[in-house]
mmCIF file of C-alpha atoms in Angstrom:
data_model
loop_
_atom_site.group_PDB
_atom_site.id
_atom_site.type_symbol
_atom_site.label_atom_id
_atom_site.label_comp_id
_atom_site.label_asym_id
_atom_site.label_seq_id
_atom_site.Cartn_x
_atom_site.Cartn_y
_atom_site.Cartn_z
ATOM 1 C CA UNK A 8 0.110 0.358 0.073
ATOM 2 C CA UNK A 9 1.217 3.653 -0.800
ATOM 3 C CA UNK A 10 3.101 5.605 2.076
ATOM 4 C CA UNK A 11 5.433 8.070 3.118
ATOM 5 C CA UNK A 12 8.864 6.425 3.770
ATOM 6 C CA UNK A 13 10.191 8.783 7.013
ATOM 7 C CA UNK A 14 13.936 7.191 6.280
ATOM 8 C CA UNK A 15 14.112 8.687 2.676
ATOM 9 C CA UNK A 16 14.728 12.537 2.342
ATOM 10 C CA UNK A 17 12.223 15.233 1.314
ATOM 11 C CA UNK A 18 13.180 16.943 -1.847
ATOM 12 C CA UNK A 19 11.755 20.055 -2.750
ATOM 13 C CA UNK A 20 10.736 20.449 -6.654
ATOM 14 C CA UNK A 21 10.959 23.800 -8.482
ATOM 15 C CA UNK A 22 7.528 24.270 -9.984
ATOM 16 C CA UNK A 23 5.998 26.803 -12.003
ATOM 17 C CA UNK A 24 2.403 27.753 -12.130
ATOM 18 C CA UNK A 25 0.404 29.090 -14.954
ATOM 19 C CA UNK A 26 -3.106 30.525 -14.727
ATOM 20 C CA UNK A 27 -5.429 30.334 -18.041
ATOM 21 C CA UNK A 28 -7.617 32.678 -18.031
ATOM 22 C CA UNK A 29 -9.553 35.637 -20.593
ATOM 23 C CA UNK A 30 -10.756 37.411 -17.416
ATOM 24 C CA UNK A 31 -8.700 37.207 -14.453
ATOM 25 C CA UNK A 32 -5.600 39.064 -13.229
ATOM 26 C CA UNK A 33 -3.432 37.684 -9.957
ATOM 27 C CA UNK A 34 -4.990 39.505 -7.734
ATOM 28 C CA UNK A 35 -8.384 37.367 -8.892
ATOM 29 C CA UNK A 36 -6.627 34.154 -9.287
ATOM 30 C CA UNK A 37 -8.235 31.587 -6.705
ATOM 31 C CA UNK A 38 -7.222 28.716 -8.371
ATOM 32 C CA UNK A 39 -3.409 29.717 -8.598
ATOM 33 C CA UNK A 40 -3.377 30.942 -4.936
ATOM 34 C CA UNK A 41 -5.022 27.762 -3.774
ATOM 35 C CA UNK A 42 -2.124 25.860 -5.999
ATOM 36 C CA UNK A 43 0.626 27.937 -4.675
ATOM 37 C CA UNK A 44 -0.077 27.992 -1.138
ATOM 38 C CA UNK A 45 -0.239 24.049 -1.645
ATOM 39 C CA UNK A 46 3.048 23.733 -3.224
ATOM 40 C CA UNK A 47 4.715 26.447 -0.551
ATOM 41 C CA UNK A 48 2.569 23.965 2.308
ATOM 42 C CA UNK A 49 4.597 21.054 0.640
ATOM 43 C CA UNK A 50 7.834 22.419 1.325
ATOM 44 C CA UNK A 51 8.335 23.064 -2.672
ATOM 45 C CA UNK A 52 9.579 26.355 -4.312
ATOM 46 C CA UNK A 53 7.290 28.086 -6.538
ATOM 47 C CA UNK A 54 9.613 29.598 -9.209
ATOM 48 C CA UNK A 55 7.750 31.473 -11.506
ATOM 49 C CA UNK A 56 3.544 32.280 -11.944
ATOM 50 C CA UNK A 57 2.234 34.308 -14.690
ATOM 51 C CA UNK A 58 -1.295 34.432 -16.143
ATOM 52 C CA UNK A 59 -2.150 33.907 -20.152
ATOM 53 C CA UNK A 60 -5.317 34.476 -21.984
ATOM 54 C CA UNK A 61 -6.680 31.220 -23.822
ATOM 55 C CA UNK A 62 -4.746 31.581 -26.645
ATOM 56 C CA UNK A 63 -3.274 27.835 -27.956
ATOM 57 C CA UNK A 64 0.232 28.945 -29.427
ATOM 58 C CA UNK A 65 1.067 31.833 -26.426
ATOM 59 C CA UNK A 66 0.148 28.647 -23.896
ATOM 60 C CA UNK A 67 2.149 25.980 -25.645
ATOM 61 C CA UNK A 68 5.690 28.677 -25.801
ATOM 62 C CA UNK A 69 5.470 29.456 -22.375
ATOM 63 C CA UNK A 70 5.168 25.901 -21.715
ATOM 64 C CA UNK A 71 8.155 25.052 -24.115
ATOM 65 C CA UNK A 72 9.808 28.358 -22.273
ATOM 66 C CA UNK A 73 9.805 26.682 -18.682
ATOM 67 C CA UNK A 74 10.738 23.130 -19.889
ATOM 68 C CA UNK A 75 13.760 24.400 -21.670
ATOM 69 C CA UNK A 76 14.752 26.328 -18.000
ATOM 70 C CA UNK A 77 16.806 24.098 -15.886
ATOM 71 C CA UNK A 78 15.518 25.710 -13.035
ATOM 72 C CA UNK A 79 11.941 24.331 -13.547
ATOM 73 C CA UNK A 80 11.009 20.571 -12.457
ATOM 74 C CA UNK A 81 7.490 20.674 -12.755
ATOM 75 C CA UNK A 82 4.495 22.969 -14.479
ATOM 76 C CA UNK A 83 0.937 23.314 -13.571
ATOM 77 C CA UNK A 84 -1.326 25.323 -15.478
ATOM 78 C CA UNK A 85 -5.276 25.816 -14.090
ATOM 79 C CA UNK A 86 -8.000 26.857 -16.325
ATOM 80 C CA UNK A 87 -8.730 26.502 -20.082
ATOM 81 C CA UNK A 88 -9.545 22.327 -19.532
ATOM 82 C CA UNK A 89 -13.196 22.407 -20.399
ATOM 83 C CA UNK A 90 -15.247 21.990 -23.228
ATOM 84 C CA UNK A 91 -15.973 25.274 -25.027
ATOM 85 C CA UNK A 92 -14.250 26.733 -27.965
ATOM 86 C CA UNK A 93 -11.819 29.144 -26.131
ATOM 87 C CA UNK A 94 -10.652 26.145 -23.855
ATOM 88 C CA UNK A 95 -7.374 25.225 -25.556
ATOM 89 C CA UNK A 96 -4.960 24.735 -22.498
ATOM 90 C CA UNK A 97 -5.247 20.765 -22.715
ATOM 91 C CA UNK A 98 -4.522 21.310 -26.787
ATOM 92 C CA UNK A 99 -1.513 23.528 -26.116
ATOM 93 C CA UNK A 100 -0.186 20.987 -23.466
ATOM 94 C CA UNK A 101 -0.182 18.274 -25.905
ATOM 95 C CA UNK A 102 1.470 20.364 -28.315
ATOM 96 C CA UNK A 103 4.338 20.096 -26.194
ATOM 97 C CA UNK A 104 4.172 17.005 -24.510
ATOM 98 C CA UNK A 105 6.774 14.558 -25.695
ATOM 99 C CA UNK A 106 4.857 11.366 -23.617
ATOM 100 C CA UNK A 107 1.581 11.697 -22.196
ATOM 101 C CA UNK A 108 0.528 10.566 -18.632
ATOM 102 C CA UNK A 109 -2.199 8.974 -19.317
ATOM 103 C CA UNK A 110 -3.480 7.384 -16.020
ATOM 104 C CA UNK A 111 -3.303 10.882 -14.803
ATOM 105 C CA UNK A 112 -6.655 12.096 -16.418
ATOM 106 C CA UNK A 113 -7.987 8.797 -15.431
ATOM 107 C CA UNK A 114 -7.413 9.242 -11.717
ATOM 108 C CA UNK A 115 -8.214 13.031 -11.889
ATOM 109 C CA UNK A 116 -11.394 11.705 -13.334
ATOM 110 C CA UNK A 117 -12.089 8.912 -10.691
ATOM 111 C CA UNK A 118 -11.077 11.816 -8.072
ATOM 112 C CA UNK A 119 -13.811 14.264 -9.502
ATOM 113 C CA UNK A 120 -16.552 11.616 -9.784
ATOM 114 C CA UNK A 121 -16.544 11.029 -6.250
ATOM 115 C CA UNK A 122 -16.578 14.659 -5.596
ATOM 116 C CA UNK A 123 -18.749 16.029 -8.486
ATOM 117 C CA UNK A 124 -20.817 12.921 -9.824
ATOM 118 C CA UNK A 125 -21.373 12.823 -13.663
ATOM 119 C CA UNK A 126 -20.138 16.182 -13.952
ATOM 120 C CA UNK A 127 -16.519 15.070 -14.001
ATOM 121 C CA UNK A 128 -17.132 13.989 -17.395
ATOM 122 C CA UNK A 129 -16.664 17.656 -18.547
ATOM 123 C CA UNK A 130 -13.037 17.835 -17.270
ATOM 124 C CA UNK A 131 -9.798 16.972 -19.599
ATOM 125 C CA UNK A 132 -7.407 17.456 -17.066
ATOM 126 C CA UNK A 133 -4.177 16.112 -18.362
ATOM 127 C CA UNK A 134 -0.611 15.454 -17.785
ATOM 128 C CA UNK A 135 2.579 14.773 -19.514
ATOM 129 C CA UNK A 136 6.308 15.315 -19.901
ATOM 130 C CA UNK A 137 8.615 17.300 -21.803
ATOM 131 C CA UNK A 138 12.679 18.113 -21.907
ATOM 132 C CA UNK A 139 12.574 16.304 -18.463
ATOM 133 C CA UNK A 140 9.816 18.210 -16.934
ATOM 134 C CA UNK A 141 6.787 17.406 -16.004
ATOM 135 C CA UNK A 142 3.425 19.387 -16.871
ATOM 136 C CA UNK A 143 -0.049 19.058 -15.501
ATOM 137 C CA UNK A 144 -3.060 21.023 -16.474
ATOM 138 C CA UNK A 145 -5.521 21.144 -14.102
ATOM 139 C CA UNK A 146 -9.105 22.920 -14.355
ATOM 140 C CA UNK A 147 -9.590 26.562 -12.955
ATOM 141 C CA UNK A 148 -11.942 25.719 -10.237
ATOM 142 C CA UNK A 149 -10.209 26.313 -6.799
ATOM 143 C CA UNK A 150 -11.961 22.767 -5.966
ATOM 144 C CA UNK A 151 -10.703 20.782 -8.617
ATOM 145 C CA UNK A 152 -7.009 22.197 -8.258
ATOM 146 C CA UNK A 153 -7.373 21.027 -4.407
ATOM 147 C CA UNK A 154 -8.364 17.654 -5.831
ATOM 148 C CA UNK A 155 -5.481 17.385 -8.045
ATOM 149 C CA UNK A 156 -3.122 18.400 -5.403
ATOM 150 C CA UNK A 157 -4.103 16.530 -2.568
ATOM 151 C CA UNK A 158 -5.152 13.527 -3.920
ATOM 152 C CA UNK A 159 -2.228 13.310 -6.807
ATOM 153 C CA UNK A 160 0.476 15.774 -6.943
ATOM 154 C CA UNK A 161 1.046 16.118 -3.264
ATOM 155 C CA UNK A 162 2.244 12.599 -3.279
ATOM 156 C CA UNK A 163 3.531 12.103 -6.457
ATOM 157 C CA UNK A 164 5.856 14.945 -5.969
ATOM 158 C CA UNK A 165 7.130 13.837 -2.909
ATOM 159 C CA UNK A 166 10.229 11.813 -2.987
ATOM 160 C CA UNK A 167 9.415 9.820 0.140
ATOM 161 C CA UNK A 168 6.072 8.604 -1.307
ATOM 162 C CA UNK A 169 6.361 4.518 -1.848
ATOM 163 C CA UNK A 170 6.199 2.334 -3.868
ATOM 164 C CA UNK A 171 7.061 5.070 -6.297
ATOM 165 C CA UNK A 172 6.593 8.593 -7.138
ATOM 166 C CA UNK A 173 7.433 11.494 -9.822
ATOM 167 C CA UNK A 174 10.470 12.679 -8.440
ATOM 168 C CA UNK A 175 12.725 9.497 -8.200
ATOM 169 C CA UNK A 176 12.451 9.176 -12.367
ATOM 170 C CA UNK A 177 13.144 13.267 -12.734
ATOM 171 C CA UNK A 178 16.660 12.716 -13.564
ATOM 172 C CA UNK A 179 15.926 10.310 -16.043
ATOM 173 C CA UNK A 180 13.008 11.955 -18.158
ATOM 174 C CA UNK A 181 15.725 13.387 -20.661
ATOM 175 C CA UNK A 182 17.757 10.154 -20.797
ATOM 176 C CA UNK A 183 16.971 10.147 -24.604
ATOM 177 C CA UNK A 184 17.666 13.343 -25.274
ATOM 178 C CA UNK A 185 21.102 12.489 -23.442
ATOM 179 C CA UNK A 186 21.793 9.389 -25.696
ATOM 180 C CA UNK A 187 20.944 11.201 -29.045
ATOM 181 C CA UNK A 188 23.714 13.428 -28.412
ATOM 182 C CA UNK A 189 26.436 10.912 -28.100
#
């Protein structure tokens, strides 16, 4: 069963936070604030935070820039994961992914279904990897951000979480790039 192994050291990861919204600024960013607070409480480092409008190319460009930054291990976005015409965050993430973490979406849907019933079907939360960086796209509601962090990311971003976690394989995410340069 999953547990925290207290004999292992905690390793803080460096996280960039992107809010996607056509209407909110930082002072109204409740979802971003929810995630920033949880990142800090967990002992990780919030190293970048910004808001962009729902523009696919701009979102993808920001994700690529953060993935190329060696000081960023994880990118979390909130907003733009729904079904309306302006919701393009998932498409932008997939433009950047080298690999998609399919089970992240599945787990998020299961967790959401337990909280909001069949309305969970409207979420397109996703996760992936690019250039040795983890990327996660979460819905824009504070409740959904809490659920994703408290039920999935808090554990998978903790090196002490057993039997496995995202942090322990972080150094190997870009090994294919290193091999191809030789």
